[in-house]
mmCIF file of C-alpha atoms in Angstrom:
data_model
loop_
_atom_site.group_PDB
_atom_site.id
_atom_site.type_symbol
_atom_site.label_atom_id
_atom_site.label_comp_id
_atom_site.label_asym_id
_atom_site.label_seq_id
_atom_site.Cartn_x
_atom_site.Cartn_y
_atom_site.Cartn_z
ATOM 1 C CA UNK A 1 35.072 -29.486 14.341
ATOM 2 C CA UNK A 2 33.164 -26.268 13.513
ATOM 3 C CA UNK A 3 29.593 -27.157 11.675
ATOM 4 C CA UNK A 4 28.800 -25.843 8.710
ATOM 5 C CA UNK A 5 25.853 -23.037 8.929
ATOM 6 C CA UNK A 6 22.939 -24.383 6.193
ATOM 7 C CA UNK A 7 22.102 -22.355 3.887
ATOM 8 C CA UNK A 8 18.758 -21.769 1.714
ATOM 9 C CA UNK A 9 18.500 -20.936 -1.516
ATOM 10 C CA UNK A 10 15.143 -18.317 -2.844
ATOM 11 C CA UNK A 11 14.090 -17.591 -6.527
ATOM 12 C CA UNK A 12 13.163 -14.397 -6.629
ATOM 13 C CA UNK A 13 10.489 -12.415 -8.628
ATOM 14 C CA UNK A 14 10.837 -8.843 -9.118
ATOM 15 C CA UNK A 15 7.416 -6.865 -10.269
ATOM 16 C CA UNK A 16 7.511 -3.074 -11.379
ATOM 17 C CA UNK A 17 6.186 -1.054 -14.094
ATOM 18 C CA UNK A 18 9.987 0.367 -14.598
ATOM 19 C CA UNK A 19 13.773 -1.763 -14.985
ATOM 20 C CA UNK A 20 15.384 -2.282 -11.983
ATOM 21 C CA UNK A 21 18.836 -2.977 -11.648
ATOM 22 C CA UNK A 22 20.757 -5.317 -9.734
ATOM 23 C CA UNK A 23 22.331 -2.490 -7.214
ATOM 24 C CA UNK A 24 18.884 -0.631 -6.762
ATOM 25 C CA UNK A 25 17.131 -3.910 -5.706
ATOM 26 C CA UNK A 26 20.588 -4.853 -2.984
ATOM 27 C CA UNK A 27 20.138 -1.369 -1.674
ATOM 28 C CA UNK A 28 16.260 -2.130 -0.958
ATOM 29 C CA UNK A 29 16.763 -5.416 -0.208
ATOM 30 C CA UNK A 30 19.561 -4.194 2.601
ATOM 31 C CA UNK A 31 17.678 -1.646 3.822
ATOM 32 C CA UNK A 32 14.431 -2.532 4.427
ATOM 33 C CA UNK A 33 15.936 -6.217 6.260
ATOM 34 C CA UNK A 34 17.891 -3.193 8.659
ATOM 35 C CA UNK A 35 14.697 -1.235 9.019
ATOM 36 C CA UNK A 36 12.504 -3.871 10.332
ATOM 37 C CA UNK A 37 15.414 -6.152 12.379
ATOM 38 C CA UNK A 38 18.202 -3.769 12.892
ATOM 39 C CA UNK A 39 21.705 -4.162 11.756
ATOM 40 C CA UNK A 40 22.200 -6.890 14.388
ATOM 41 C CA UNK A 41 19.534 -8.912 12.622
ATOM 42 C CA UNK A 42 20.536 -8.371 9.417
ATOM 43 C CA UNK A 43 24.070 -9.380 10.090
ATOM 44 C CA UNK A 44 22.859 -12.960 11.050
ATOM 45 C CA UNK A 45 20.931 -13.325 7.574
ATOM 46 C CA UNK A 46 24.049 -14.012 5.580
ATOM 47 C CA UNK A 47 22.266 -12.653 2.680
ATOM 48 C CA UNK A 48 24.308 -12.944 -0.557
ATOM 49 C CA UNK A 49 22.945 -11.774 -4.108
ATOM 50 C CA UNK A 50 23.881 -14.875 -5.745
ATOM 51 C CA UNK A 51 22.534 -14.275 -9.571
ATOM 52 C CA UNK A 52 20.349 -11.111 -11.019
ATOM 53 C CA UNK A 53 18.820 -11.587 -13.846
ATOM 54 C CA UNK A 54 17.297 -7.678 -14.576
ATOM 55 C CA UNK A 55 15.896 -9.216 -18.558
ATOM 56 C CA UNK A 56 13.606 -11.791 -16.457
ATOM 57 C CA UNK A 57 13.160 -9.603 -13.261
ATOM 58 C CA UNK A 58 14.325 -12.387 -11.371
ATOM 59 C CA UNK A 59 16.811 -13.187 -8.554
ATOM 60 C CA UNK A 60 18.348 -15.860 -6.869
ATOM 61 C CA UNK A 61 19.432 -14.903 -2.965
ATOM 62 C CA UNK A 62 21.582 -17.422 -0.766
ATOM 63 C CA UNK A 63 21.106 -17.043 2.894
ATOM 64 C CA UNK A 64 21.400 -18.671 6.553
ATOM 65 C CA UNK A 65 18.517 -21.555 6.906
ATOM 66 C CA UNK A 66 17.370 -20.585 10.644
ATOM 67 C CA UNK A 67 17.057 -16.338 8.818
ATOM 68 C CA UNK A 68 14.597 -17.213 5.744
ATOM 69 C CA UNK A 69 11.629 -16.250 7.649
ATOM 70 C CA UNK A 70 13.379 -13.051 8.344
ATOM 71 C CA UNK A 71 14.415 -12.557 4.494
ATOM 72 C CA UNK A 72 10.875 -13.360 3.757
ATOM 73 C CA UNK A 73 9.062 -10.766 5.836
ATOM 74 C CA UNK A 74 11.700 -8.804 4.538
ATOM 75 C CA UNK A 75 10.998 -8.961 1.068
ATOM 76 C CA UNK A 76 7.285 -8.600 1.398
ATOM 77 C CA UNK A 77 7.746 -5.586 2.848
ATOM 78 C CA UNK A 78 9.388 -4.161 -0.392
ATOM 79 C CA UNK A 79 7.091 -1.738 -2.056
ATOM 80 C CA UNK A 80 9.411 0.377 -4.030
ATOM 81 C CA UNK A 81 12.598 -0.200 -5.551
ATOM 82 C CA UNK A 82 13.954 3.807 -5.911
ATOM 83 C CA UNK A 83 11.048 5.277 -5.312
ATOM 84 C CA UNK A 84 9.698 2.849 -8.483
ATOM 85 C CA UNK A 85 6.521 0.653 -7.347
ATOM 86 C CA UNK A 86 7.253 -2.498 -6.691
ATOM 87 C CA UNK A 87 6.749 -6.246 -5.055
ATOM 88 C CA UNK A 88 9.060 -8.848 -4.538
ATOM 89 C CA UNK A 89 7.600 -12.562 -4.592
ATOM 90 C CA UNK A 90 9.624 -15.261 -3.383
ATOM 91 C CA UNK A 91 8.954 -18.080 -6.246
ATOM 92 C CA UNK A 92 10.916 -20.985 -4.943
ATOM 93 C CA UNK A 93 13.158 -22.089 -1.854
ATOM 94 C CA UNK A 94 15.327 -24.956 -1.838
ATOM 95 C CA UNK A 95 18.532 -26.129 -0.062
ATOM 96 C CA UNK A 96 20.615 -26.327 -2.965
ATOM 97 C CA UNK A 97 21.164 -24.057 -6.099
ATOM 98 C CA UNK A 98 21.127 -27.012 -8.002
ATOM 99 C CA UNK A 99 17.639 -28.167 -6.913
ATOM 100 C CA UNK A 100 16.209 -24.575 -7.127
ATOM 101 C CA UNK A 101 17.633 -24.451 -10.668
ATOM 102 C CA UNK A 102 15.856 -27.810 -11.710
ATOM 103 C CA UNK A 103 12.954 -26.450 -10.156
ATOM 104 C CA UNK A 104 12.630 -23.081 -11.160
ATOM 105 C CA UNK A 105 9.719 -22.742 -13.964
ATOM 106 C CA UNK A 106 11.573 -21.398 -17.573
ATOM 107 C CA UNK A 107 15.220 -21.439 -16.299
ATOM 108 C CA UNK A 108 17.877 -21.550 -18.613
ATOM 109 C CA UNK A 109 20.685 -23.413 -16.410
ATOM 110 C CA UNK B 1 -2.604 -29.620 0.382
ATOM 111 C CA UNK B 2 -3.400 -25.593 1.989
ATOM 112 C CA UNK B 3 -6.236 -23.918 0.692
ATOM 113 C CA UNK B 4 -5.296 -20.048 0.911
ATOM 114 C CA UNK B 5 -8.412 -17.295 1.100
ATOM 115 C CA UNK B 6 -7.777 -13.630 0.604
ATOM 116 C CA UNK B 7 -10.657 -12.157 2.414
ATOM 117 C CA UNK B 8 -10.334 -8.671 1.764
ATOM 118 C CA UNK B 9 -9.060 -7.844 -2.113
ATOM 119 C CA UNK B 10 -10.647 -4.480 -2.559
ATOM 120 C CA UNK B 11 -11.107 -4.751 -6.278
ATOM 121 C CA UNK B 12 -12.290 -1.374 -8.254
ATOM 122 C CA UNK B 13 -16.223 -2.466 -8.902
ATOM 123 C CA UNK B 14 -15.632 1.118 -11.219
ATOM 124 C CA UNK B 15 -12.931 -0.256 -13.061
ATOM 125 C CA UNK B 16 -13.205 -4.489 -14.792
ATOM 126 C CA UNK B 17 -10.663 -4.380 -16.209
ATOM 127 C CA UNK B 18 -8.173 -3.516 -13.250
ATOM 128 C CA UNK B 19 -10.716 -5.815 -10.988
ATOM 129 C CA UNK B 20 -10.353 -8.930 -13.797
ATOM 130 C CA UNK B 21 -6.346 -8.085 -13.252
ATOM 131 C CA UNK B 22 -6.423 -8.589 -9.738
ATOM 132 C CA UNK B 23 -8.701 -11.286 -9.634
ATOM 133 C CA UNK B 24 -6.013 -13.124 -12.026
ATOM 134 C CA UNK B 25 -3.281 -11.922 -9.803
ATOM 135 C CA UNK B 26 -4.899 -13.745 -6.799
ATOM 136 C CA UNK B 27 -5.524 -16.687 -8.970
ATOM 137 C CA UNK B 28 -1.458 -17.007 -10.343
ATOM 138 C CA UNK B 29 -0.372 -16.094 -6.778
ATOM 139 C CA UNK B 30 -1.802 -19.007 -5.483
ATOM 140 C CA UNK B 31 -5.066 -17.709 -3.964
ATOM 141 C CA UNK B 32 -7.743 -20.488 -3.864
ATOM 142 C CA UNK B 33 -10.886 -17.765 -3.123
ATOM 143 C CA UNK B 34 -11.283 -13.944 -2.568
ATOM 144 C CA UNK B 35 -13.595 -12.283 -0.837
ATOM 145 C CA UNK B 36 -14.283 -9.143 -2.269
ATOM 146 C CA UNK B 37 -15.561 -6.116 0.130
ATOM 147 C CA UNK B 38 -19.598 -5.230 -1.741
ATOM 148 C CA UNK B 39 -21.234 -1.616 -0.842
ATOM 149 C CA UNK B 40 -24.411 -2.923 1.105
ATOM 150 C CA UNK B 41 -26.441 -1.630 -2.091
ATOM 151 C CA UNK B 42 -24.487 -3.317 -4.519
ATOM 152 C CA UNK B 43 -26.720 -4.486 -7.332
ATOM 153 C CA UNK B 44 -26.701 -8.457 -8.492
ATOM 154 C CA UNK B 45 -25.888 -7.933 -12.102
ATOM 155 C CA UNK B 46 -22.160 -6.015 -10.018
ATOM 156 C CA UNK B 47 -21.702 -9.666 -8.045
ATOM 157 C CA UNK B 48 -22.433 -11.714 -11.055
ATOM 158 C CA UNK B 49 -19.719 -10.539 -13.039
ATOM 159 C CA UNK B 50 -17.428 -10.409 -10.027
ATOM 160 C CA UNK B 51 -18.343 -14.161 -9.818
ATOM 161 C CA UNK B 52 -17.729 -15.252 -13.278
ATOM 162 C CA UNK B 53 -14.694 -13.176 -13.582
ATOM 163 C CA UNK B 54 -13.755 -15.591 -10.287
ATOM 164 C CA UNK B 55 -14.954 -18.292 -12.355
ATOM 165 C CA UNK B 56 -13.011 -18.011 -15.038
ATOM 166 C CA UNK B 57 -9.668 -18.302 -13.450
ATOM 167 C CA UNK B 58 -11.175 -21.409 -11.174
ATOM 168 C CA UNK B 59 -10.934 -19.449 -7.815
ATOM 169 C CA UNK B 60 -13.740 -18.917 -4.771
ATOM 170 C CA UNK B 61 -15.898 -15.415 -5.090
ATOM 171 C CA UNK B 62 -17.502 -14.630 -1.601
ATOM 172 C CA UNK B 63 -19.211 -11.529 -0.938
ATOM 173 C CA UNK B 64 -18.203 -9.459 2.029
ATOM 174 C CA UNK B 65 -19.434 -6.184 3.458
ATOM 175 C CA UNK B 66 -17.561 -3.716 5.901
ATOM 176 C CA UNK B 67 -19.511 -1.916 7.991
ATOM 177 C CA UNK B 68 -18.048 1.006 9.812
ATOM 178 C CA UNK B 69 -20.836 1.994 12.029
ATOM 179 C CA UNK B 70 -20.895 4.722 14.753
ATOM 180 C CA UNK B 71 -22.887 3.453 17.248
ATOM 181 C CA UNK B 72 -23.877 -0.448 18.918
ATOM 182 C CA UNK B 73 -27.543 0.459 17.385
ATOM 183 C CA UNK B 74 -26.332 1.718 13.979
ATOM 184 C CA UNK B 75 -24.761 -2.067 13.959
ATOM 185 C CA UNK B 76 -27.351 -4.205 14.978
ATOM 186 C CA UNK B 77 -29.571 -2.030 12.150
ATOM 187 C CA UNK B 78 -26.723 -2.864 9.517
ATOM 188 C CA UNK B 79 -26.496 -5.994 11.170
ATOM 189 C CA UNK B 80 -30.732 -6.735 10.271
ATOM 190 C CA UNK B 81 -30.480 -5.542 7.248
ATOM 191 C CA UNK B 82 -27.920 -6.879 5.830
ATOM 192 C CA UNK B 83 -26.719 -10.074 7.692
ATOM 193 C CA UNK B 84 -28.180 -12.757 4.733
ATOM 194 C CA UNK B 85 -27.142 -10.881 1.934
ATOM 195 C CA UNK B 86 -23.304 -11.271 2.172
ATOM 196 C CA UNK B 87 -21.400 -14.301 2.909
ATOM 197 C CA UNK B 88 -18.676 -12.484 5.284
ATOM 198 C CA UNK B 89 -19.343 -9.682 7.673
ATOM 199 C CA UNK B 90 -16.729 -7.329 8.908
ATOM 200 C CA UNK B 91 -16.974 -4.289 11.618
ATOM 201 C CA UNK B 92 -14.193 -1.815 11.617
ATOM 202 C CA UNK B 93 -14.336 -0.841 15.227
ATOM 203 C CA UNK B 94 -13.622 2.672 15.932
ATOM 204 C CA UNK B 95 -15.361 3.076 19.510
ATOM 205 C CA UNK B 96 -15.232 0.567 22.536
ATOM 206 C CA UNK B 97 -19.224 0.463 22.399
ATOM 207 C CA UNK B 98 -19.141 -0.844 18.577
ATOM 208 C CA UNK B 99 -15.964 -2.813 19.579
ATOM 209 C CA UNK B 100 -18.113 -5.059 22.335
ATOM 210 C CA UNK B 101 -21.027 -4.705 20.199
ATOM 211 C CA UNK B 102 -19.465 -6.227 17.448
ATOM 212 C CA UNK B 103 -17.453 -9.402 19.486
ATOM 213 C CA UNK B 104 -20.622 -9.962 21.047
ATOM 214 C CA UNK B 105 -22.641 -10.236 17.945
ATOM 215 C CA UNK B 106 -22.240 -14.076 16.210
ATOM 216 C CA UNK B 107 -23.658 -12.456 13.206
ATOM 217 C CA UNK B 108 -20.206 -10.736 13.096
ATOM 218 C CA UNK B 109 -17.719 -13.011 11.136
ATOM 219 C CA UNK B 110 -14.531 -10.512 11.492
ATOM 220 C CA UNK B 111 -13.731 -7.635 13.767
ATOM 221 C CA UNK B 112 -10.855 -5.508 12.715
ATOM 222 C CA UNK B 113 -9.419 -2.280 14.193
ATOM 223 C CA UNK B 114 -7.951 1.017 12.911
ATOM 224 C CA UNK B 115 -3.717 0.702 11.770
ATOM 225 C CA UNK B 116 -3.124 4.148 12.515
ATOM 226 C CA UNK B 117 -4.626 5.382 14.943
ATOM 227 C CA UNK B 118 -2.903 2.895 17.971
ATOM 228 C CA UNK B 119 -5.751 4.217 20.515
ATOM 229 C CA UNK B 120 -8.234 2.842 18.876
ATOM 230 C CA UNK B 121 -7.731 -0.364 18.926
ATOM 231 C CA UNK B 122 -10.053 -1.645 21.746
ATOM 232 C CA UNK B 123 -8.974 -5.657 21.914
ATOM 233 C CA UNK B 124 -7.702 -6.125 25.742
ATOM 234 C CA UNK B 125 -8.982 -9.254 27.453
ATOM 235 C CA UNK B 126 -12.843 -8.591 27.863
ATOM 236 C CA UNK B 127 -13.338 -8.202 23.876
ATOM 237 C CA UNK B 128 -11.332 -11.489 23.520
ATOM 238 C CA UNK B 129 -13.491 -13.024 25.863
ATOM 239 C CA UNK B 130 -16.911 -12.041 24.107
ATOM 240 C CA UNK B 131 -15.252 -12.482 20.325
ATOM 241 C CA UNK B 132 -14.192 -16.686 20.946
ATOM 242 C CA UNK B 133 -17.821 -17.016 23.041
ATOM 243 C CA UNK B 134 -19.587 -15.465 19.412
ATOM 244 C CA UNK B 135 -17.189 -17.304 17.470
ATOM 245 C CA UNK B 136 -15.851 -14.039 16.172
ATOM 246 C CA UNK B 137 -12.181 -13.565 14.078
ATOM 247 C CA UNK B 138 -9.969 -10.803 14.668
ATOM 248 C CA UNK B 139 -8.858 -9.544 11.492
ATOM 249 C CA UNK B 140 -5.353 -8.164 10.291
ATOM 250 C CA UNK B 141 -5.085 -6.119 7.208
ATOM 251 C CA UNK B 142 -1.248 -7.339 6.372
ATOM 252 C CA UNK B 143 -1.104 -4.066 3.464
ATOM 253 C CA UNK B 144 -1.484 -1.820 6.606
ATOM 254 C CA UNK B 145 1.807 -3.235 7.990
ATOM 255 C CA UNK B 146 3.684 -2.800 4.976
ATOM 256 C CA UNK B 147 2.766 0.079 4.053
ATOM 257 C CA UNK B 148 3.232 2.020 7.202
ATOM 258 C CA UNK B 149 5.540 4.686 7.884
ATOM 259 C CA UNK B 150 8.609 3.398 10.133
ATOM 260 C CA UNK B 151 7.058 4.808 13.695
ATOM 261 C CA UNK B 152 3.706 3.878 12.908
ATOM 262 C CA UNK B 153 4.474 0.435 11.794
ATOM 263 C CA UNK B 154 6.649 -0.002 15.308
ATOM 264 C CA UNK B 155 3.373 1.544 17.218
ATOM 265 C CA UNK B 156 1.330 -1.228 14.964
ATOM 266 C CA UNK B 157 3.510 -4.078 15.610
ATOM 267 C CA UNK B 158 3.712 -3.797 19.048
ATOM 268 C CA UNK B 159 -0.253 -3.379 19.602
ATOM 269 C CA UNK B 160 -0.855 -6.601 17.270
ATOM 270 C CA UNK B 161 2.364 -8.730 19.282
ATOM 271 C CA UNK B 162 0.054 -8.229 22.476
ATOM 272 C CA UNK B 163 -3.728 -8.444 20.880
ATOM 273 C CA UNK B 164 -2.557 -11.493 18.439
ATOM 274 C CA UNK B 165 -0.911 -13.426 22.400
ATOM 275 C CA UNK B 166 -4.519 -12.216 23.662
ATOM 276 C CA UNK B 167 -6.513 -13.713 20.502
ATOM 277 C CA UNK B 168 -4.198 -17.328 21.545
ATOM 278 C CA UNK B 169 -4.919 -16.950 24.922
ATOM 279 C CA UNK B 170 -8.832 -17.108 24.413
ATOM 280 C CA UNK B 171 -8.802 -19.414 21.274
ATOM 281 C CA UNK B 172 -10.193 -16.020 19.187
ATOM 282 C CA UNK B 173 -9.073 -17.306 15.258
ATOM 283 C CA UNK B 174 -6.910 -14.371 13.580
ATOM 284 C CA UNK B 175 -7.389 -14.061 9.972
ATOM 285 C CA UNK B 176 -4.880 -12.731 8.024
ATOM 286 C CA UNK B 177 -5.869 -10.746 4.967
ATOM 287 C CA UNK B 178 -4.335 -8.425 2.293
ATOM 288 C CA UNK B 179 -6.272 -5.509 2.229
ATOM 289 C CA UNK B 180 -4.530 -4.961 -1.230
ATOM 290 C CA UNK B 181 -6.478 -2.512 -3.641
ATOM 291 C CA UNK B 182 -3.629 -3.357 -6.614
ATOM 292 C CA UNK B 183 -1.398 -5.707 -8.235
ATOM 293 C CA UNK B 184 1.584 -4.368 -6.645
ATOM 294 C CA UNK B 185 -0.120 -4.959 -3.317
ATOM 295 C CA UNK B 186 -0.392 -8.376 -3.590
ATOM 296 C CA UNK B 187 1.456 -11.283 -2.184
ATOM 297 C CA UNK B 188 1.995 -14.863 -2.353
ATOM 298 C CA UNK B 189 -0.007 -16.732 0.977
ATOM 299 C CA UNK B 190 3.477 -17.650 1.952
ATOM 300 C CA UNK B 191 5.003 -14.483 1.969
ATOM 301 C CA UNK B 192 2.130 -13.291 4.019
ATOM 302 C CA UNK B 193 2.586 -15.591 6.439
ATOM 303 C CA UNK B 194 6.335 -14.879 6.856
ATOM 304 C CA UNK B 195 5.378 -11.133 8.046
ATOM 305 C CA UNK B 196 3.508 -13.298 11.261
ATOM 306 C CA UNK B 197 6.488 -13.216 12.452
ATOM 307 C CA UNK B 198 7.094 -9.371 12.841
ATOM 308 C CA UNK B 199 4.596 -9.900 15.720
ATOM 309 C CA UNK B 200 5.929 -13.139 16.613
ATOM 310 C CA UNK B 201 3.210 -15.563 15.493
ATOM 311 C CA UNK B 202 4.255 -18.923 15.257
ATOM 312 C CA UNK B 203 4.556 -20.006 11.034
ATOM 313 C CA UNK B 204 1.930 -22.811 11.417
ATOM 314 C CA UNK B 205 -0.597 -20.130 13.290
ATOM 315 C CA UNK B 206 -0.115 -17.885 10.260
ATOM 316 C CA UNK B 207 -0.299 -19.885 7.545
ATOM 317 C CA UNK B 208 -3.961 -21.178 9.206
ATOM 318 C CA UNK B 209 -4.992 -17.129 9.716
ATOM 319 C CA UNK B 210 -4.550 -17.648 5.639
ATOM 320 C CA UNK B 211 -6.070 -20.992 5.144
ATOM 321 C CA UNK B 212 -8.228 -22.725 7.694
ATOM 322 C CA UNK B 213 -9.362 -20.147 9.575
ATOM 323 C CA UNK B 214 -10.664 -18.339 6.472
ATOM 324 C CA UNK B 215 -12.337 -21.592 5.003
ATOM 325 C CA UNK B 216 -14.233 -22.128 8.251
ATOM 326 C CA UNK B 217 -15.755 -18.676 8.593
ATOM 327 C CA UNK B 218 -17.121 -18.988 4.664
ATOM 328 C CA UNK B 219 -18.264 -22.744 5.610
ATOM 329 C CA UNK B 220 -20.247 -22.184 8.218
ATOM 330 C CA UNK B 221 -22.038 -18.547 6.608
ATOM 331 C CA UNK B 222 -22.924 -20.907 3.098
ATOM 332 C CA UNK B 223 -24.221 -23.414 5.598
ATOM 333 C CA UNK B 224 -26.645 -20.588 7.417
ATOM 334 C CA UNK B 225 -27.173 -19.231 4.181
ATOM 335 C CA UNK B 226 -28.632 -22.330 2.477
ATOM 336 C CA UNK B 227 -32.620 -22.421 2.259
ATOM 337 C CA UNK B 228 -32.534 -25.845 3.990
ATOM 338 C CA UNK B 229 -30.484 -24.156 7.393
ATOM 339 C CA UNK B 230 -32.986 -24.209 9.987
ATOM 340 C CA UNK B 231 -30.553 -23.797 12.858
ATOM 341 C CA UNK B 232 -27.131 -24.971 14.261
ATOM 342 C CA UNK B 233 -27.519 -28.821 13.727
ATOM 343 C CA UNK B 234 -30.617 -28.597 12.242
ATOM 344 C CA UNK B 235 -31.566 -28.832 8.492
ATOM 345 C CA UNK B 236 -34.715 -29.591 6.177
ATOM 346 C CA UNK B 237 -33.096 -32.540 4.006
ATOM 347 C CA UNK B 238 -37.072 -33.031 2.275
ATOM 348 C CA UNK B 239 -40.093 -31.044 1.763
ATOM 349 C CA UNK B 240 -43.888 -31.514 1.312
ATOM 350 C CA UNK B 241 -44.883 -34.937 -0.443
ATOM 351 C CA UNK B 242 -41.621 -36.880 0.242
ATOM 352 C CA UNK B 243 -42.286 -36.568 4.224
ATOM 353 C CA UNK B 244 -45.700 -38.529 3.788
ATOM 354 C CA UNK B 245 -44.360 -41.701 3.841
#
């Protein structure tokens, strides 16, 4: 039987003087992971955008368990969004969206 | 639980209200102390509203000076002068003299190197050797990383993948620290840690270059720096009348 691949589950907190939107922030996010591991390395991340929330700046991103350091160092490494400054703080990581939900600080769900 | 240090914030002494910004940054970010780089002439009434801006959002001030010098003897002069005024001293290296100079030195807390300029960076073996026997740290300045340019970033990751193996191999602590002169600059600790392993340093050694290895520098320069340090071991625990008896 084939195993499932775990997944992991990070809230995201998006910081810039200017609104970004949810496609500016995939683009970065995208291409800064394929700058600093290659596409190779960014095809084992499994990243998926799961919710954007552009009101509260924040993000929720699904991806593979054994790639969240990668998607970490990735994210740090973010300091513009479309030539806007910005950072990119990871607020929370859990192993369900449930349990990042219940522990996310001021979440509506 | 981890207590995190950012030992070089380079807050704007020109400029409170960006430094009280920053400062509160660290603080939400989940900083437990800063150390804040000081001009060597930096006046008391400066540090004692960097402190109680530190104060005021519960998080660790400690004074730190970078000396840049251009010679072994302009060090050890900056070295005299200087030592017992800041908690945390730092040589950026930019000659192999200053470099063994400076590992050699156990009044030198941190040793860093140029990001640019990949020739400069003089830690091979020998400085290794002399930086763990003076209990030296080799500093990384995680902004410079980020921030480079896509070829000078690959030059910079592949000199700090063979000094940071180099530091393990001679027990030399690596301390990990921003380097961030804004908001946007800033990171969590965690985050930090996570770009360890674009150099491929193990999670646990990175999140100690953050935490432990940090706190033990500023511990042992507040224990030299107290009146009652006499020397390694040694300390005055009473003074004139009480030793009569």
């Amino acid at each position: 039987m084939r195993r499932m691949t775990r997944q992991r589950y990070l809230a995201i907190k998006i910081e810039s003087t200017q609104p970004i939107d949810e496609k500016e922030f995939k683009q970065t996010v995208w291409n800064t992971i394929s700058r600093l591991f290659g596409e190779y390395g960014a095809s084992k991340t499994g990243l998926v955008v799961v919710e954007y929330d552009a009101n509260k700046n924040r993000a929720i991103l699904r991806c593979a368990n054994v790639a969240t350091e990668i998607i970490r160092a990735s994210l740090t490494s973010i300091t513009e969004i479309d030539t806007k400054p910005a950072a990119v703080h990871v607020i929370r990581a859990s192993g369900t969206l449930k349990s990042l939900h219940k522990n996310l600080p001021h979440t509506n769900k | 639980m981890k207590k995190f240090y950012d030992l070089h914030l380079r807050v704007p002494l020109e400029d409170f209200g960006l430094a009280e910004r920053i400062i509160n940054r660290a603080s939400k970010l989940g900083y437990s102390g800063v150390g804040v780089p000081l001009p060597p002439h930096t006046s008391n009434e400066t540090v004692s509203k960097l402190q109680h801006l530190c104060d005021s959002v519960d998080i660790d001030f400690v004074t730190r000076a970078d000396f840049v010098p251009k010679s072994a003897n302009e060090l050890l002069m900056l070295l005299r002068r200087f030592r017992r005024k800041f908690e945390v001293i730092s040589v950026l290296c930019l000659s192999k003299a200053v470099a063994r100079q400076a590992a050699k030195d156990r009044r030198v807390d941190l040793i860093s190197f140029p990001s640019i300029d990949v020739k400069k960076r003089f830690f091979d073996a020998a400085e290794a050797e002399l930086a763990a026997n003076a209990l030296a740290s080799f500093e990384v300045d995680l902004f410079s990383i980020i921030s480079a340019s896509s070829f000078e970033r690959v030059r910079l990751l592949s000199s700090l993948r063979r000094e940071v193996a180099l530091a393990d191999k001679f027990s030399v602590p690596v301390v990990f620290s921003s380097g961030a002169s804004g908001e946007f600059s800033m990171r969590t600790p965690r985050d930090f840690a996570a770009v360890g392993l674009l150099f491929d340093m193990p999670l646990p050694r990175a999140l100690d270059a953050l935490s432990t290895n940090p706190l033990t520098i500023i511990k042992r320069n507040r224990a030299k720096l107290n009146p009652k340090f006499v020397a390694p071991g040694i300390r005055i625990i009473q003074r004139g009348k009480d030793c009569e008896e």
